[in-house]
PDB file of C-alpha atoms and ligand atoms in Angstrom:
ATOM      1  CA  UNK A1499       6.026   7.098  25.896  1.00 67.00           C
ATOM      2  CA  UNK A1500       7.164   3.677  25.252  1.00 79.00           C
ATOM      3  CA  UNK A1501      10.976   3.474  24.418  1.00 87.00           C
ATOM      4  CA  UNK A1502      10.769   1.004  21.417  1.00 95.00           C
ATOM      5  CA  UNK A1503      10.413   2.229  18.229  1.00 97.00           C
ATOM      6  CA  UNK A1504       7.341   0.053  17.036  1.00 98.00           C
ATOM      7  CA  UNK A1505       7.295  -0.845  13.079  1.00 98.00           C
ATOM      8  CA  UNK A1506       4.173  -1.830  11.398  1.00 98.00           C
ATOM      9  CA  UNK A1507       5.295  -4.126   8.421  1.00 97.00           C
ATOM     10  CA  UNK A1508       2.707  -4.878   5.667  1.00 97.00           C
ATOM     11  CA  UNK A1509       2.066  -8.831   6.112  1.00 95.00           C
ATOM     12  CA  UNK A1510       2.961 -10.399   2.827  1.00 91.00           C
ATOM     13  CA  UNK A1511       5.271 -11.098   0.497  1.00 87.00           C
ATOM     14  CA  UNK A1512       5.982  -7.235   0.344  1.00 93.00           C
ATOM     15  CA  UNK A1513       6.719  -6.976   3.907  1.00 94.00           C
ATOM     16  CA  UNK A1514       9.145  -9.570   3.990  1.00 94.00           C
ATOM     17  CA  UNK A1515      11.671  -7.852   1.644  1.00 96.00           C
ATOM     18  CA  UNK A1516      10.888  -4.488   3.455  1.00 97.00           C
ATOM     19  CA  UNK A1517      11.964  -7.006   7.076  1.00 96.00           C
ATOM     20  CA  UNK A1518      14.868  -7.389   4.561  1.00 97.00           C
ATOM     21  CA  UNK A1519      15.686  -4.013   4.280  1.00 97.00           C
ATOM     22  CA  UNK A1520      15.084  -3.049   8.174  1.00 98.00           C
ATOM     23  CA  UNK A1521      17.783  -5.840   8.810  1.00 97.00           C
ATOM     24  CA  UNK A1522      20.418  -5.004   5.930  1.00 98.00           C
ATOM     25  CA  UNK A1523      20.053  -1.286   7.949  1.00 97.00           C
ATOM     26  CA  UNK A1524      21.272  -2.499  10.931  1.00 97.00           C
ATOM     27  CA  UNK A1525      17.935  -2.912  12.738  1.00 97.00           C
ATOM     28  CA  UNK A1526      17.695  -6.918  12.764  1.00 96.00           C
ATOM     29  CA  UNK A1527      14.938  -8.585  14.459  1.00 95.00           C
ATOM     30  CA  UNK A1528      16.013 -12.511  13.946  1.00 91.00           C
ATOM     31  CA  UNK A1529      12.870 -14.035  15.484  1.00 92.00           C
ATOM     32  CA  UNK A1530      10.893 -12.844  12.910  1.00 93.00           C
ATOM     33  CA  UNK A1531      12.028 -15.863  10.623  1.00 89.00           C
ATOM     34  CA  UNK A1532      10.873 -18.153  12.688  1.00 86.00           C
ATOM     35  CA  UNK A1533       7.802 -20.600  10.791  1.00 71.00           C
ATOM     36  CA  UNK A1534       4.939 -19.360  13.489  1.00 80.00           C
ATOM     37  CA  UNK A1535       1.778 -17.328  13.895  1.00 87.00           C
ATOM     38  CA  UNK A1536       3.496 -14.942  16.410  1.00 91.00           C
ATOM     39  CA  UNK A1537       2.509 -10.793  15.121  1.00 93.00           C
ATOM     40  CA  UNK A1538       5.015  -9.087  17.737  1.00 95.00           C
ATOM     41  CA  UNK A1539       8.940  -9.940  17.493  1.00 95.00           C
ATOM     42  CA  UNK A1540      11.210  -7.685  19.402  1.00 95.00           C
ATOM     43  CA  UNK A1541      15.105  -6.648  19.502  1.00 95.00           C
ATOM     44  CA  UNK A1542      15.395  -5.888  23.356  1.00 95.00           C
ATOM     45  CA  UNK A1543      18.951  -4.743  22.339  1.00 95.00           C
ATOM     46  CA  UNK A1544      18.079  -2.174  19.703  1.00 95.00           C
ATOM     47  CA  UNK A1545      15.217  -1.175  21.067  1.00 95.00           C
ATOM     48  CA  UNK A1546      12.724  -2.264  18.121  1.00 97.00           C
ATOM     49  CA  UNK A1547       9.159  -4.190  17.496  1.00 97.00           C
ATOM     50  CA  UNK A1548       8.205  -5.347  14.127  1.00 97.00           C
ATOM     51  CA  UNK A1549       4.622  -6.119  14.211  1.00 96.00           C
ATOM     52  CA  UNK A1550       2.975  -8.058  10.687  1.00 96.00           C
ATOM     53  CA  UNK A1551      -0.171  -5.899   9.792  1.00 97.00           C
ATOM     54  CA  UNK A1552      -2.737  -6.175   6.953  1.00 97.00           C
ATOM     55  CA  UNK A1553      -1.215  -4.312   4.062  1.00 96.00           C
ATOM     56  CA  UNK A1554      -3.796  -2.016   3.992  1.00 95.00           C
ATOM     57  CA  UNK A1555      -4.142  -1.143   7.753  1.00 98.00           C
ATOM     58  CA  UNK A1556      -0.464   0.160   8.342  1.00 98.00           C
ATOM     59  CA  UNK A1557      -1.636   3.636   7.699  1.00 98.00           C
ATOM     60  CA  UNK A1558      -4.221   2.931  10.547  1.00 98.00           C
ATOM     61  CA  UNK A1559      -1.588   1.693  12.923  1.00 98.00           C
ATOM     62  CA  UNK A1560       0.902   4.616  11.990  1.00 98.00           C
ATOM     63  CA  UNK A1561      -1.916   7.256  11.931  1.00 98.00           C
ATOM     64  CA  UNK A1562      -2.932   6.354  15.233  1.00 98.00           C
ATOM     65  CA  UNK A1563       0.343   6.073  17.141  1.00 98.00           C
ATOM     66  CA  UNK A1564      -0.170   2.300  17.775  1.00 97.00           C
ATOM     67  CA  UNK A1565       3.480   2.129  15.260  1.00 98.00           C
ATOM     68  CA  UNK A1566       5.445   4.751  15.306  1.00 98.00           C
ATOM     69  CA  UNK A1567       6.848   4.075  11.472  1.00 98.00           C
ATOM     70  CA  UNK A1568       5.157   1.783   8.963  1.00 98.00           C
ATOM     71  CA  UNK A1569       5.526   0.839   5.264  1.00 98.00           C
ATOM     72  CA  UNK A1570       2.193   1.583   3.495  1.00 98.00           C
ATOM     73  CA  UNK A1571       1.559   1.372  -0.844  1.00 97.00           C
ATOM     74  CA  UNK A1572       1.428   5.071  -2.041  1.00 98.00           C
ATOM     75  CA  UNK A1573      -2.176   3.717  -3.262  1.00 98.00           C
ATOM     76  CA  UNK A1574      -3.128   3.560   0.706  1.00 97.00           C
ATOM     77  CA  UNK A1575      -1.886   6.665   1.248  1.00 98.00           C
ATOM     78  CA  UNK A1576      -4.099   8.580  -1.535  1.00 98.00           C
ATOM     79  CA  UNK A1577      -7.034   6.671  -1.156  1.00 98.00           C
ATOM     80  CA  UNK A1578      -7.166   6.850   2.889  1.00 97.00           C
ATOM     81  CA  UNK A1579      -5.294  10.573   3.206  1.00 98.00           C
ATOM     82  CA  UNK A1580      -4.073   8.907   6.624  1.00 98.00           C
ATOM     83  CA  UNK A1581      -2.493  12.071   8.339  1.00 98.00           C
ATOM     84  CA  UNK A1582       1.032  10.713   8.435  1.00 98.00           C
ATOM     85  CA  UNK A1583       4.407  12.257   7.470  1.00 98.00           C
ATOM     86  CA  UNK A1584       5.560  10.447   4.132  1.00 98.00           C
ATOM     87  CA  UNK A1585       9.505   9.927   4.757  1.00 98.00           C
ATOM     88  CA  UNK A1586      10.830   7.671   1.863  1.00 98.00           C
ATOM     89  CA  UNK A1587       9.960   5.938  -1.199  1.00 98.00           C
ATOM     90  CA  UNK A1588      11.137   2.604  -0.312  1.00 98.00           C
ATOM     91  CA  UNK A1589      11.269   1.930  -4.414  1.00 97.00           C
ATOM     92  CA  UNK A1590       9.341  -0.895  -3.908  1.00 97.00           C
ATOM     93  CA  UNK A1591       6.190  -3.212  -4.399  1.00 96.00           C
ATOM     94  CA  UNK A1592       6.051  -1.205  -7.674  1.00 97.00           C
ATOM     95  CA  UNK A1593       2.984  -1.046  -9.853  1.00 97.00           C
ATOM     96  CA  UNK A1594       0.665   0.994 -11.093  1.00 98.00           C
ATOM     97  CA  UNK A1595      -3.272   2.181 -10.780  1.00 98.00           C
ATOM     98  CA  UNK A1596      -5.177   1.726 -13.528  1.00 98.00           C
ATOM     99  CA  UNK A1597      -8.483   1.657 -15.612  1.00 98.00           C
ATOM    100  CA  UNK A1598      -8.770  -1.702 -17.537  1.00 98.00           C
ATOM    101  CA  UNK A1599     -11.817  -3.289 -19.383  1.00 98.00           C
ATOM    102  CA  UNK A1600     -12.700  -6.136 -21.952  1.00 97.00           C
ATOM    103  CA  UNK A1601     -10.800  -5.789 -25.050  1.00 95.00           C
ATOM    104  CA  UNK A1602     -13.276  -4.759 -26.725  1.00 93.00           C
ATOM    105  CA  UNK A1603     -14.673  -1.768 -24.641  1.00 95.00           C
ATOM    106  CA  UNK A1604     -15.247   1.626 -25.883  1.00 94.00           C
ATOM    107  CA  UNK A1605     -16.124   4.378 -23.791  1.00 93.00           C
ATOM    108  CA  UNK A1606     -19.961   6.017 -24.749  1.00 93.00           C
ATOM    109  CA  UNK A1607     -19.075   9.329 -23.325  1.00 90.00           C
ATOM    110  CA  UNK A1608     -23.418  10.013 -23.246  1.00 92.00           C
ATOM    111  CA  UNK A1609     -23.594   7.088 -20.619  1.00 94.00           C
ATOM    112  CA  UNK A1610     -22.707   6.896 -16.892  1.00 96.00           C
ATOM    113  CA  UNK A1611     -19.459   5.128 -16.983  1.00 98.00           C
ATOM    114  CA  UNK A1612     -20.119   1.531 -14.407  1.00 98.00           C
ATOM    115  CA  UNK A1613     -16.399   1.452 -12.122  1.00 98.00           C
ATOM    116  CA  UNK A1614     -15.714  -1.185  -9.717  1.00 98.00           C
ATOM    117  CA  UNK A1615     -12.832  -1.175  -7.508  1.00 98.00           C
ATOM    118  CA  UNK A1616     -11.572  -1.357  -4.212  1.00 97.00           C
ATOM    119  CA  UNK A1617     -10.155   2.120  -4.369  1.00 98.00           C
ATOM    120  CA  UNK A1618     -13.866   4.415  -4.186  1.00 98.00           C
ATOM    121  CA  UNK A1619     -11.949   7.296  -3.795  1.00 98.00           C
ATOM    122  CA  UNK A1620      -9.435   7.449  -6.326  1.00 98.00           C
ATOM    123  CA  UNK A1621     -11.703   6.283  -9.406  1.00 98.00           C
ATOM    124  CA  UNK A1622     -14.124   9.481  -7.611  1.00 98.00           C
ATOM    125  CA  UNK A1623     -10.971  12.198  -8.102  1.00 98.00           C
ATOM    126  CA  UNK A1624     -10.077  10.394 -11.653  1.00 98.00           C
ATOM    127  CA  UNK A1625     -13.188  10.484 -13.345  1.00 97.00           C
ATOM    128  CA  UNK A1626     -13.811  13.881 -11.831  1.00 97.00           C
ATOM    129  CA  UNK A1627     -10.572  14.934 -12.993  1.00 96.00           C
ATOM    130  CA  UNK A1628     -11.717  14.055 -16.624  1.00 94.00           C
ATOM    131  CA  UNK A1629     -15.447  15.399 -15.789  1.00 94.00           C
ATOM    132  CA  UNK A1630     -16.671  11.704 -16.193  1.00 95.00           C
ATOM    133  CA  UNK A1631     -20.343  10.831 -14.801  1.00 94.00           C
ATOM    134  CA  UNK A1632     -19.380   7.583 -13.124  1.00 97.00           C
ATOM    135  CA  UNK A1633     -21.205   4.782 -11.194  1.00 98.00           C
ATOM    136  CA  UNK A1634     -19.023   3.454  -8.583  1.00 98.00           C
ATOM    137  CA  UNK A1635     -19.526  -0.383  -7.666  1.00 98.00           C
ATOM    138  CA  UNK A1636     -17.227  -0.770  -4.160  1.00 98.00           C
ATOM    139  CA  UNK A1637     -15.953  -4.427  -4.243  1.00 98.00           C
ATOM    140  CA  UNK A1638     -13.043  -5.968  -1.954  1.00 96.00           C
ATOM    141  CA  UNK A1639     -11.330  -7.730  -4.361  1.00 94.00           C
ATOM    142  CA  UNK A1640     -11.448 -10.039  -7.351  1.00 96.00           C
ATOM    143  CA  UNK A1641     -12.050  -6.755  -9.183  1.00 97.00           C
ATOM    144  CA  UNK A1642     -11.287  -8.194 -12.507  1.00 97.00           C
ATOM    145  CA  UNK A1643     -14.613 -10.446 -12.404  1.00 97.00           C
ATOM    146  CA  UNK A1644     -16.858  -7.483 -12.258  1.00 98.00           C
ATOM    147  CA  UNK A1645     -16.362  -6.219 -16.058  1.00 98.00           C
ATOM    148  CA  UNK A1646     -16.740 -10.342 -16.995  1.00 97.00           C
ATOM    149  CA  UNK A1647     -19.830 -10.346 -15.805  1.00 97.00           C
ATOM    150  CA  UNK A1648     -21.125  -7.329 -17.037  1.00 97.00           C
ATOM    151  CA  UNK A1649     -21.575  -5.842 -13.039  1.00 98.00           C
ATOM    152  CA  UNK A1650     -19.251  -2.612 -14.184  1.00 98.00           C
ATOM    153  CA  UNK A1651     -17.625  -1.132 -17.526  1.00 98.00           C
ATOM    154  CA  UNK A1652     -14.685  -0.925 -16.594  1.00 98.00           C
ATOM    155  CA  UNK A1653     -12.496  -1.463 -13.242  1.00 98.00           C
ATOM    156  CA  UNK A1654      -9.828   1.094 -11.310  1.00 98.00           C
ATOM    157  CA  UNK A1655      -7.507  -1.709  -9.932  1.00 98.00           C
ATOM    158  CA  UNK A1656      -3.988  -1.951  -9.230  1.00 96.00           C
ATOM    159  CA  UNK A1657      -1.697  -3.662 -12.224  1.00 97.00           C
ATOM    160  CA  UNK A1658       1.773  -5.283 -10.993  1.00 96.00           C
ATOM    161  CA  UNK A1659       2.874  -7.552 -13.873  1.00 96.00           C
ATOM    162  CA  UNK A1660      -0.593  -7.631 -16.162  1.00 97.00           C
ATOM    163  CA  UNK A1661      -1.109 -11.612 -15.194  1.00 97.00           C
ATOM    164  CA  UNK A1662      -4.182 -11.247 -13.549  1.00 96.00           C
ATOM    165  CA  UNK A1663      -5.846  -8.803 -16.402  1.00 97.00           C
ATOM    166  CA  UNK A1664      -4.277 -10.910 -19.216  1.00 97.00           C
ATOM    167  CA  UNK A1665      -5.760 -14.198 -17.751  1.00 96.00           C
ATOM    168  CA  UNK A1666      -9.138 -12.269 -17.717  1.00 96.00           C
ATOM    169  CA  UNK A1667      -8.940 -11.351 -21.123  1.00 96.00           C
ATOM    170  CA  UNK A1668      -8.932  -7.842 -20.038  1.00 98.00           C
ATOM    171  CA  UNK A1669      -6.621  -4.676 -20.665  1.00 98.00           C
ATOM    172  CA  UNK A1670      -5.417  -1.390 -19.846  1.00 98.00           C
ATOM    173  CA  UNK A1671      -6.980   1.425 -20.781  1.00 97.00           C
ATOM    174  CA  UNK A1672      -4.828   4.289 -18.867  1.00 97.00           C
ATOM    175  CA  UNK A1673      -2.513   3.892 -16.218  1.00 98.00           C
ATOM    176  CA  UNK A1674      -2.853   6.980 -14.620  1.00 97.00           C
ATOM    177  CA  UNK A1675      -0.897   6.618 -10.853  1.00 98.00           C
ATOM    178  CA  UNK A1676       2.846   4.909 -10.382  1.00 98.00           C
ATOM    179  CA  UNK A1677       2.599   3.324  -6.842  1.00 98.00           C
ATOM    180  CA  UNK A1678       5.069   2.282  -4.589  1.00 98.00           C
ATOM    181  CA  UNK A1679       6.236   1.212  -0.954  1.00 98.00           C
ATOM    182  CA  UNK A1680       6.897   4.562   1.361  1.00 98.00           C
ATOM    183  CA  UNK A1681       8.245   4.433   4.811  1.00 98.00           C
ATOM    184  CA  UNK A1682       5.359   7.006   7.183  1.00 98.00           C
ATOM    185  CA  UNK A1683       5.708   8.091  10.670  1.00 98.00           C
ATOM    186  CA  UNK A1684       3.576   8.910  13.314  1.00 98.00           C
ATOM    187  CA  UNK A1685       3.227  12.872  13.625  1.00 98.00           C
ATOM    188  CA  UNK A1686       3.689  12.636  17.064  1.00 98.00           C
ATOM    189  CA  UNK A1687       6.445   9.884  17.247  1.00 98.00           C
ATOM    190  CA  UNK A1688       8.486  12.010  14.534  1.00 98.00           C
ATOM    191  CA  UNK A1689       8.780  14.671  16.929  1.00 98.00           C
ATOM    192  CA  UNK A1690       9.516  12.981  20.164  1.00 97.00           C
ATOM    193  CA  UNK A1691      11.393   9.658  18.218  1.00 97.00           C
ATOM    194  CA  UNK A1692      13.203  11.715  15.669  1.00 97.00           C
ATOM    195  CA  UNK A1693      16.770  10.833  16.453  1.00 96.00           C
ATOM    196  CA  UNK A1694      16.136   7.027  15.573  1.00 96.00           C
ATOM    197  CA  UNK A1695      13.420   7.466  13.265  1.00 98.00           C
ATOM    198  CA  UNK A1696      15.965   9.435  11.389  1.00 98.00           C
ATOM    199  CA  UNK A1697      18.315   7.222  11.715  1.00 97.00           C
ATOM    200  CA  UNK A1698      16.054   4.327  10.094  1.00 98.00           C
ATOM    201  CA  UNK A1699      15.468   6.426   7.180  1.00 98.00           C
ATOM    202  CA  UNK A1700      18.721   7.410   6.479  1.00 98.00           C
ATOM    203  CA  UNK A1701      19.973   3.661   6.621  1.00 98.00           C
ATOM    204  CA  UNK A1702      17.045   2.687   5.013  1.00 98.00           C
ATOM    205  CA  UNK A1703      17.299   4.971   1.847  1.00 98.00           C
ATOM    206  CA  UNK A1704      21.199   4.243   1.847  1.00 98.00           C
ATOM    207  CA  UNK A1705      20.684   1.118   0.683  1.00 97.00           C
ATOM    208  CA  UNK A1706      18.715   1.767  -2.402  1.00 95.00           C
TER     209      UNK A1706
HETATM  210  C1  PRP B 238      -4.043  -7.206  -6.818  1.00 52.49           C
HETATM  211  C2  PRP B 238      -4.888  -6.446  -7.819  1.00 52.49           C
HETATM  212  C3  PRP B 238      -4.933  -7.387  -8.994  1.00 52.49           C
HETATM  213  C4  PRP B 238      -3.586  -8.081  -8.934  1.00 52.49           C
HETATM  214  C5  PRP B 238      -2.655  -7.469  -9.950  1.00 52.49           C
HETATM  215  O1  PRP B 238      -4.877  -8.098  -6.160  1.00 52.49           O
HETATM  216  O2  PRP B 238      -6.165  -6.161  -7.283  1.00 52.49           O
HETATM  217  O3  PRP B 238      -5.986  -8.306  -8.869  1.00 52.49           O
HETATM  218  O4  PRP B 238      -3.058  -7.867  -7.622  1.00 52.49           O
HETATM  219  O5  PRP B 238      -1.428  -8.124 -10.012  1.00 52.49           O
HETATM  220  P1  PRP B 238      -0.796  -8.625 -11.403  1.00 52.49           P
HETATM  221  O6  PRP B 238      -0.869  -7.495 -12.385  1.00 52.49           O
HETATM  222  O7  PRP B 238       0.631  -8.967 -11.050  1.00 52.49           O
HETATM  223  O8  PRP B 238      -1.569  -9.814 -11.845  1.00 52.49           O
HETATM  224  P2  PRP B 238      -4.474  -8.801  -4.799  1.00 52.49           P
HETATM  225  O9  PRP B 238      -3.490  -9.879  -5.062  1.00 52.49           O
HETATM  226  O10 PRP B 238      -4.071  -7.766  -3.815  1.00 52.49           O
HETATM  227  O11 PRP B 238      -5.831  -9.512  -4.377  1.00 52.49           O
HETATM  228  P3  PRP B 238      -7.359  -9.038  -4.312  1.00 52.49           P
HETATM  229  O12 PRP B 238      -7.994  -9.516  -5.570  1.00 52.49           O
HETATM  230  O13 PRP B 238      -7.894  -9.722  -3.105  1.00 52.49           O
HETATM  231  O14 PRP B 238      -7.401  -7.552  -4.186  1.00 52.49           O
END
């Protein structure tokens, strides 16, 4: 097994303050600052790879055993059900999932509600939840055009600071799931890795 303990940060804005966190823990990779297109940057010395990873394929990597720890969105992690240990609630990348529509929508209960959203299966356990008939419409993104156009009723999107809904002239109608960055392991890894990936959790969470 390889000795490093390999990291999957979520590319982005997010991951950078989580590459912030990793280094305020005593696990600094100083590369990674560097303006280039490199993915990999190692520590030699400590013993750890960062790798930058589509937000929404960390869980993959982790799952998988290509990165032994990862930060994923708690949305991720109930939409995908990646079979990962959950170790910390990084508190944050907070927001929240939600059901928005025009402002003037009202639900007609006797019609097949018209969803769109990135996230299939959380709208699926939602509406079921509230024995809904629904009609899910699986976009990738710009989720907030779909009730505009009249493609879907309403949409199940994430909501960080209400911009992108408010410049759409749309609104919450429930937020039904707080979301937030967690630190995962590997299944594997945690058992053969534990002493470090413990360690990276405890320093981790000690700084929040
Ligand atoms: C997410 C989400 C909303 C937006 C919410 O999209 O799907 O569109 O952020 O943020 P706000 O409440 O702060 O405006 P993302 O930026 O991930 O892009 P996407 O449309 O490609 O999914």
């Amino acid at each position: 097994m390889d000795k490093f303990l390999n990291v999957a940060l979520p590319k982005g804005r997010l991951g950078e303050k989580v590459y912030d966190m990793f280094e305020k823990a005593g696990y600094p990779c100083p590369s990674i600052k560097e303006n280039n297109r490199k993915l990999i940057f190692e520590n030699q010395k400590l013993g750890i790879r960062f790798f930058w990873v589509k937000p929404s394929d960390v869980a993959i990597y982790v799952e998988r055993g290509a990165a032994d720890v990862g930060v994923a969105g708690k949305d991720i992690l109930v939409e995908y059900k990646p079979d990962v240990y959950e170790l910390a609630d990084l508190q944050m990348g907070k927001c929240s999932m939600c059901v928005a529509g025009k402002k003037d929508f009202v639900d007609n209960r006797n019609k097949t509600l018209r969803v769109a959203t990135k996230f299939v299966n959380i709208a699926k356990e939602y509406y079921s939840s509230q024995g809904r008939d629904i009609d899910i419409i699986a976009l990738n993104g710009s989720i907030e055009l779909a009730p505009i156009l009249n493609l879907s009723d309403v949409i199940v999107d994430i909501v960080e600071t209400g911009t992108t809904l408010k410049e759409n002239d749309l609104e919450v109608v429930e937020r039904f799931l707080p979301i937030s960055a967690r630190l995962i392991a590997n299944k594997s890894s945690f058992k053969f890795k534990t002493e470090i990936i413990e360690d990276v959790r405890k320093k981790l969470t000690d700084l929040l």
